[in-house]
XYZ file of C-alpha atoms in Angstrom:
438
model
C 181.979 12.030 192.112
C 183.239 15.157 193.904
C 186.310 15.327 191.610
C 184.043 15.233 188.572
C 181.685 17.855 189.809
C 184.512 20.136 190.986
C 186.075 19.824 187.527
C 182.861 20.726 185.759
C 182.086 23.710 187.938
C 185.487 25.124 188.776
C 187.829 23.950 186.026
C 185.521 24.385 183.010
C 183.486 27.102 184.720
C 180.254 26.106 183.013
C 177.755 28.969 182.883
C 174.227 29.853 181.774
C 175.214 30.717 178.174
C 176.897 27.405 177.381
C 175.649 24.690 175.085
C 176.983 21.179 175.641
C 176.750 18.306 173.184
C 177.125 15.010 174.994
C 177.551 11.645 173.301
C 175.127 9.183 174.964
C 174.866 5.463 174.186
C 172.359 4.671 176.925
C 175.027 2.670 178.752
C 175.904 3.185 182.474
C 178.836 5.534 181.750
C 177.090 8.043 179.499
C 173.850 7.950 181.532
C 175.936 8.782 184.585
C 177.484 11.786 182.873
C 174.109 12.969 181.585
C 172.620 12.669 185.095
C 175.487 14.817 186.516
C 174.944 17.486 183.814
C 171.246 17.493 184.520
C 171.947 18.089 188.221
C 174.310 20.974 187.424
C 171.813 22.405 184.983
C 169.423 23.042 187.862
C 172.049 25.480 189.230
C 173.675 26.838 186.056
C 170.900 26.569 183.402
C 173.076 25.658 180.429
C 171.724 23.860 177.352
C 172.233 20.089 176.907
C 172.061 18.349 173.506
C 172.099 14.556 173.639
C 173.752 12.996 170.581
C 172.911 9.286 170.123
C 174.281 6.948 167.512
C 172.217 3.916 166.569
C 174.958 1.630 165.190
C 172.337 -0.755 163.873
C 174.332 -3.895 164.613
C 172.458 -5.304 167.592
C 168.768 -6.146 168.042
C 168.727 -4.056 171.196
C 169.712 -0.847 169.336
C 166.127 0.214 168.481
C 164.924 -0.219 172.102
C 167.968 1.699 173.418
C 167.123 4.600 171.061
C 163.481 4.694 172.204
C 164.525 4.507 175.887
C 166.932 7.454 175.511
C 164.563 9.538 173.495
C 161.875 9.144 176.205
C 164.430 9.958 178.886
C 165.387 13.164 177.127
C 161.719 14.143 176.700
C 161.019 13.574 180.378
C 164.055 15.715 181.353
C 163.508 18.547 178.793
C 166.739 17.761 176.882
C 167.266 18.052 173.128
C 167.596 14.614 171.570
C 169.459 14.167 168.259
C 170.078 10.756 166.692
C 171.933 9.251 163.818
C 171.347 5.692 162.528
C 174.149 4.117 160.541
C 172.443 2.249 157.725
C 175.546 0.615 156.250
C 179.271 0.431 156.910
C 182.272 0.903 154.610
C 184.857 -1.786 153.901
C 187.404 -0.425 156.269
C 187.775 -1.279 159.972
C 184.417 -1.287 161.677
C 185.480 0.644 164.765
C 187.475 3.243 162.813
C 184.535 3.802 160.387
C 182.014 4.076 163.224
C 184.232 6.534 165.085
C 184.590 8.751 162.022
C 180.839 8.743 161.504
C 180.280 9.458 165.199
C 182.593 12.492 165.396
C 181.254 13.917 162.115
C 177.786 13.751 163.648
C 178.948 15.424 166.870
C 180.670 18.233 165.012
C 177.597 18.867 162.863
C 175.583 19.324 166.084
C 178.234 21.582 167.563
C 177.805 23.892 164.549
C 174.013 23.581 164.602
C 173.731 24.619 168.283
C 176.859 26.765 168.426
C 178.068 24.535 171.272
C 181.223 25.254 173.266
C 181.746 21.707 174.541
C 181.553 18.142 173.328
C 181.575 15.680 176.257
C 182.079 11.940 176.185
C 181.841 9.422 179.055
C 185.334 7.920 178.879
C 186.375 6.934 182.395
C 189.486 5.919 184.297
C 189.413 2.286 183.210
C 189.220 3.380 179.549
C 192.347 5.511 180.097
C 194.295 2.581 181.575
C 193.229 0.274 178.691
C 194.099 2.835 176.061
C 197.594 3.523 177.433
C 198.415 -0.158 177.887
C 197.164 -1.040 174.364
C 199.292 1.715 172.806
C 202.344 0.676 174.846
C 202.021 -2.885 173.534
C 201.214 -1.907 169.940
C 203.616 1.049 169.763
C 202.796 4.735 169.393
C 204.314 8.196 169.752
C 204.750 10.420 172.787
C 201.339 12.054 172.278
C 199.707 8.632 171.723
C 201.100 7.199 174.948
C 199.209 9.828 176.981
C 196.059 7.918 176.124
C 192.879 10.014 176.452
C 193.344 13.682 177.299
C 190.942 15.222 179.787
C 190.515 18.272 177.530
C 191.323 18.488 173.869
C 191.188 21.813 172.017
C 189.478 21.407 168.697
C 189.060 24.080 166.042
C 185.922 25.660 167.508
C 185.108 23.644 170.671
C 186.569 21.722 173.582
C 186.361 17.923 173.681
C 186.013 17.055 177.407
C 186.041 13.684 179.281
C 184.979 14.527 182.876
C 184.739 10.938 184.071
C 188.465 10.151 183.765
C 188.722 10.761 187.515
C 186.628 7.699 188.298
C 186.424 3.957 187.501
C 183.742 1.816 185.917
C 182.883 0.307 189.337
C 182.404 3.782 190.830
C 180.083 4.672 187.975
C 177.941 1.594 188.429
C 177.686 2.142 192.166
C 176.702 5.779 191.629
C 174.066 4.741 189.050
C 172.534 2.176 191.383
C 172.549 4.537 194.361
C 170.737 7.258 192.338
C 168.380 4.912 190.517
C 169.828 5.873 187.158
C 168.504 3.641 184.409
C 170.792 2.418 181.692
C 171.231 -0.331 179.107
C 174.080 -2.909 178.837
C 175.845 -3.708 175.579
C 176.711 -7.426 175.809
C 179.500 -7.023 173.258
C 181.486 -5.241 176.009
C 182.081 -8.643 177.634
C 183.209 -10.485 174.474
C 186.818 -11.637 174.594
C 187.174 -11.327 170.841
C 187.802 -7.587 171.206
C 191.338 -6.574 172.317
C 190.129 -3.871 174.670
C 187.869 -6.308 176.459
C 190.737 -8.736 177.097
C 192.689 -5.937 178.772
C 189.576 -5.030 180.821
C 188.922 -8.601 181.997
C 192.502 -9.872 182.506
C 194.900 -6.967 183.141
C 192.837 -4.335 184.976
C 191.792 -6.601 187.902
C 195.470 -7.344 188.637
C 196.447 -3.623 188.568
C 193.534 -2.687 190.852
C 194.570 -5.374 193.347
C 197.991 -3.694 193.546
C 196.452 -0.223 193.885
C 192.769 0.521 194.025
C 193.479 4.055 192.778
C 195.739 2.954 189.927
C 193.533 4.894 187.470
C 194.631 8.163 189.153
C 198.250 7.130 188.716
C 197.601 6.576 185.007
C 195.841 9.950 184.857
C 198.848 11.649 186.417
C 201.132 9.855 183.936
C 198.858 11.012 181.103
C 198.907 14.622 182.284
C 202.691 14.609 182.630
C 203.046 13.336 179.056
C 200.628 15.914 177.857
C 202.654 18.721 179.473
C 205.889 17.366 178.037
C 204.367 16.973 174.561
C 203.081 20.585 174.549
C 206.590 21.832 175.553
C 208.281 19.762 172.913
C 205.823 20.902 170.240
C 207.035 24.476 170.822
C 210.650 23.343 170.427
C 209.950 21.219 167.367
C 207.928 23.919 165.642
C 210.991 26.141 165.485
C 213.133 23.488 163.837
C 210.261 22.259 161.615
C 209.606 25.700 160.194
C 213.318 26.037 159.387
C 213.802 22.735 157.550
C 210.340 22.038 156.053
C 208.676 24.008 153.311
C 205.451 23.076 151.490
C 205.410 19.620 153.246
C 208.945 18.918 151.957
C 211.796 18.054 154.237
C 215.383 19.333 153.764
C 217.231 16.069 154.310
C 220.725 17.577 154.968
C 219.347 19.825 157.730
C 217.197 17.019 159.095
C 220.168 14.668 159.534
C 221.861 17.209 161.810
C 219.182 16.939 164.453
C 219.116 14.736 167.555
C 217.376 11.388 166.887
C 214.507 12.150 169.274
C 213.814 15.476 167.504
C 213.974 13.687 164.133
C 211.117 11.437 165.279
C 208.973 14.407 166.348
C 209.655 16.260 163.081
C 208.663 13.224 161.062
C 205.461 12.811 163.093
C 204.563 16.428 162.536
C 205.276 16.081 158.830
C 203.165 12.923 158.573
C 200.329 14.516 160.493
C 200.268 17.292 157.893
C 200.044 14.547 155.212
C 197.483 12.203 156.882
C 195.707 14.431 159.439
C 194.922 11.253 161.432
C 197.982 9.117 162.234
C 195.939 6.117 163.399
C 196.785 4.224 160.223
C 200.519 4.377 160.982
C 202.511 2.187 163.370
C 205.908 2.597 164.986
C 207.478 0.405 162.289
C 206.533 2.972 159.641
C 208.518 5.700 161.379
C 211.555 3.372 161.735
C 211.414 2.411 158.078
C 210.973 5.980 156.984
C 214.034 7.139 158.936
C 216.106 4.346 157.380
C 214.744 5.267 153.956
C 215.861 8.870 154.403
C 219.320 7.903 155.590
C 220.081 5.324 152.838
C 218.210 6.352 149.713
C 219.159 8.501 146.751
C 217.299 10.822 144.394
C 214.412 9.062 142.694
C 213.833 6.512 145.482
C 210.381 5.861 146.725
C 208.836 4.110 149.738
C 205.206 2.959 150.059
C 203.202 4.016 153.090
C 199.580 3.200 154.086
C 196.564 4.609 152.214
C 198.369 4.955 148.908
C 200.887 7.548 150.084
C 204.403 7.360 148.707
C 207.555 8.934 150.287
C 209.940 10.157 147.592
C 213.414 11.631 147.623
C 214.235 14.289 145.037
C 217.376 16.396 145.002
C 217.930 16.411 148.784
C 214.255 16.754 149.798
C 211.780 14.246 151.123
C 208.195 14.709 149.858
C 204.949 12.752 149.994
C 202.513 12.089 147.196
C 199.432 9.971 146.819
C 199.541 7.319 144.145
C 199.087 9.161 140.860
C 196.602 8.012 138.236
C 197.880 9.547 135.055
C 195.208 11.523 133.244
C 196.028 12.839 129.808
C 194.717 16.199 128.838
C 194.795 18.434 125.758
C 192.905 21.747 125.780
C 192.999 24.906 123.642
C 195.287 27.648 124.916
C 193.199 30.613 125.876
C 193.221 33.562 128.249
C 192.557 32.471 131.830
C 193.166 28.742 131.232
C 194.059 26.803 134.390
C 195.601 23.334 133.836
C 195.588 20.320 136.250
C 198.913 21.158 137.920
C 197.561 24.613 138.895
C 199.394 26.754 136.239
C 197.382 29.591 134.864
C 197.821 31.153 131.364
C 196.922 34.768 130.666
C 197.242 36.924 127.552
C 199.460 39.964 127.631
C 199.475 43.175 125.545
C 203.053 44.096 126.318
C 206.419 42.383 126.009
C 207.910 40.652 129.048
C 211.078 38.628 129.316
C 211.644 35.245 130.859
C 210.775 31.576 130.380
C 207.335 32.216 131.935
C 206.312 34.278 128.845
C 205.791 33.124 125.251
C 206.069 35.580 122.277
C 204.817 34.186 119.038
C 204.335 35.103 115.326
C 201.281 33.057 114.502
C 202.223 32.865 110.818
C 205.210 30.691 111.672
C 203.238 27.920 113.422
C 200.113 25.854 112.856
C 197.292 27.433 114.724
C 195.445 26.958 117.034
C 197.678 26.320 120.037
C 196.977 23.642 122.617
C 198.163 22.797 126.122
C 198.659 19.146 127.022
C 200.571 17.048 129.522
C 203.935 15.480 128.785
C 203.987 12.436 126.546
C 206.636 9.760 126.115
C 209.161 10.685 123.445
C 208.487 14.435 123.602
C 211.311 16.647 122.414
C 211.740 20.368 121.843
C 213.881 22.318 119.416
C 215.379 24.850 121.706
C 215.629 28.591 121.162
C 219.112 29.877 120.368
C 220.484 26.434 119.408
C 220.461 24.172 116.410
C 219.703 21.042 118.492
C 216.728 19.481 120.095
C 216.397 17.864 123.588
C 214.076 15.393 125.193
C 211.570 16.934 127.528
C 212.273 14.256 130.086
C 215.951 15.270 130.151
C 215.028 18.887 130.692
C 212.819 17.890 133.644
C 215.723 16.086 135.243
C 218.278 18.890 134.570
C 215.938 21.547 136.022
C 214.970 19.312 138.935
C 211.233 19.029 138.319
C 209.935 16.591 140.921
C 209.202 13.193 139.499
C 205.617 13.258 140.788
C 204.959 16.560 138.889
C 206.290 15.515 135.511
C 203.316 13.571 134.061
C 200.919 16.517 134.632
C 203.369 19.277 133.614
C 201.823 21.438 130.786
C 203.377 21.537 127.363
C 202.278 24.141 124.737
C 202.011 22.725 121.181
C 200.651 23.792 117.853
C 197.981 21.927 115.889
C 200.650 19.647 114.423
C 201.873 18.761 117.959
C 205.181 20.657 117.640
C 206.307 21.786 121.053
C 206.335 25.565 121.243
C 206.998 26.125 124.867
C 207.625 24.361 128.193
C 206.214 27.055 130.525
C 208.611 28.416 133.102
C 211.385 26.154 131.851
C 212.332 26.392 128.205
C 211.263 28.121 124.996
C 211.468 26.656 121.498
C 212.950 28.144 118.345
C 209.445 29.341 117.474
C 209.501 31.929 120.269
C 209.652 35.251 118.375
C 212.996 37.007 118.241
C 211.488 39.945 116.448
C 208.986 41.380 118.816
C 207.617 43.719 116.055
C 206.068 40.694 114.342
C 204.843 39.136 117.601
C 201.014 38.897 117.628
C 200.566 36.371 120.486
C 201.883 36.880 123.996
C 201.051 34.462 126.841
C 202.320 34.363 130.353
C 202.228 31.358 132.677
C 201.535 32.097 136.378
């Protein structure tokens, strides 16, 4: 335990003003970490907040909660609990993890905590790395479980990565630390348990300190990842704008850098990349290389990759919602455009000048409809709105919600920022309506 204690005291430099939220299940690992923090508290006097999740899936859960609450009372520790009453339809473990970390972060805000600590240990690290190697991941994923992760307003810390499960149990027994055992941890139906029961014993026979080798491997990958992130950021900022990728510039890059750029782009779309696998990255690269304007590719969680005029973008599956609202000062429409009244004349397709006697009032703003056409200003002809969108390179995913200004007889008066109709006033002296689209 010396490595753990040295890390807590000298690496983190815990002090009297700190507040620490610690996730405690009542199992041997988390009770060990709580015991160590209680011992350090005698010297440093920081605040400890125990965060317990009652997953409500085992009959033992209620007893574990009572046991832990009494333990915290006896040791003058703040006890916070959350009971999960029901689960969503998605993956149980993913759903529980999301609930768990939301609970932790709420407590961090409540107590203004600097640290969140969990009891992941060296065996967990080995299992995670091996599982990701077999399943496939990215460079950051292969590092497994970082010792320290910087979050927005706190540090996520796993101090027990220096030690194994066996060391924890021996320490618990030696110090009479009480804990509870979750029997599901020995069930072979869970992938992680199969690694734990079949692969880890072999590795430990080869080297009893194999967990430290994996920790070194993890730290090396973490350092390499941080360096590469700096390199990739420069390229990413040059070829990506508003989550859109310049394909021509992207294809000039080294293949390894391409992968990292796509990972960064996808992280900005998904936030959490756990729903993606290595095959998605391979398919996406092939899609970029082979596809033409208008091509789409389906990705998990209803996200679509789309190529438009040399750019790759991502959209969530659109549910078309028709709208038709009166045009008025300050109106904001679903695509974000805002309409304001003006008192003075301005030029440009973003401004409408109208003699109200020449159209059927009132005016409305609606989204594009099939078959729409506009009689263009300065010509004797008319054009389909869909053709104008194509010519002016309006992204396909933006077309259905794009606002169209019409009169009460549904004649198109204006396609804001793109084209004006013949009804736009040529004689500004007779203009009594002026609108600008922002």
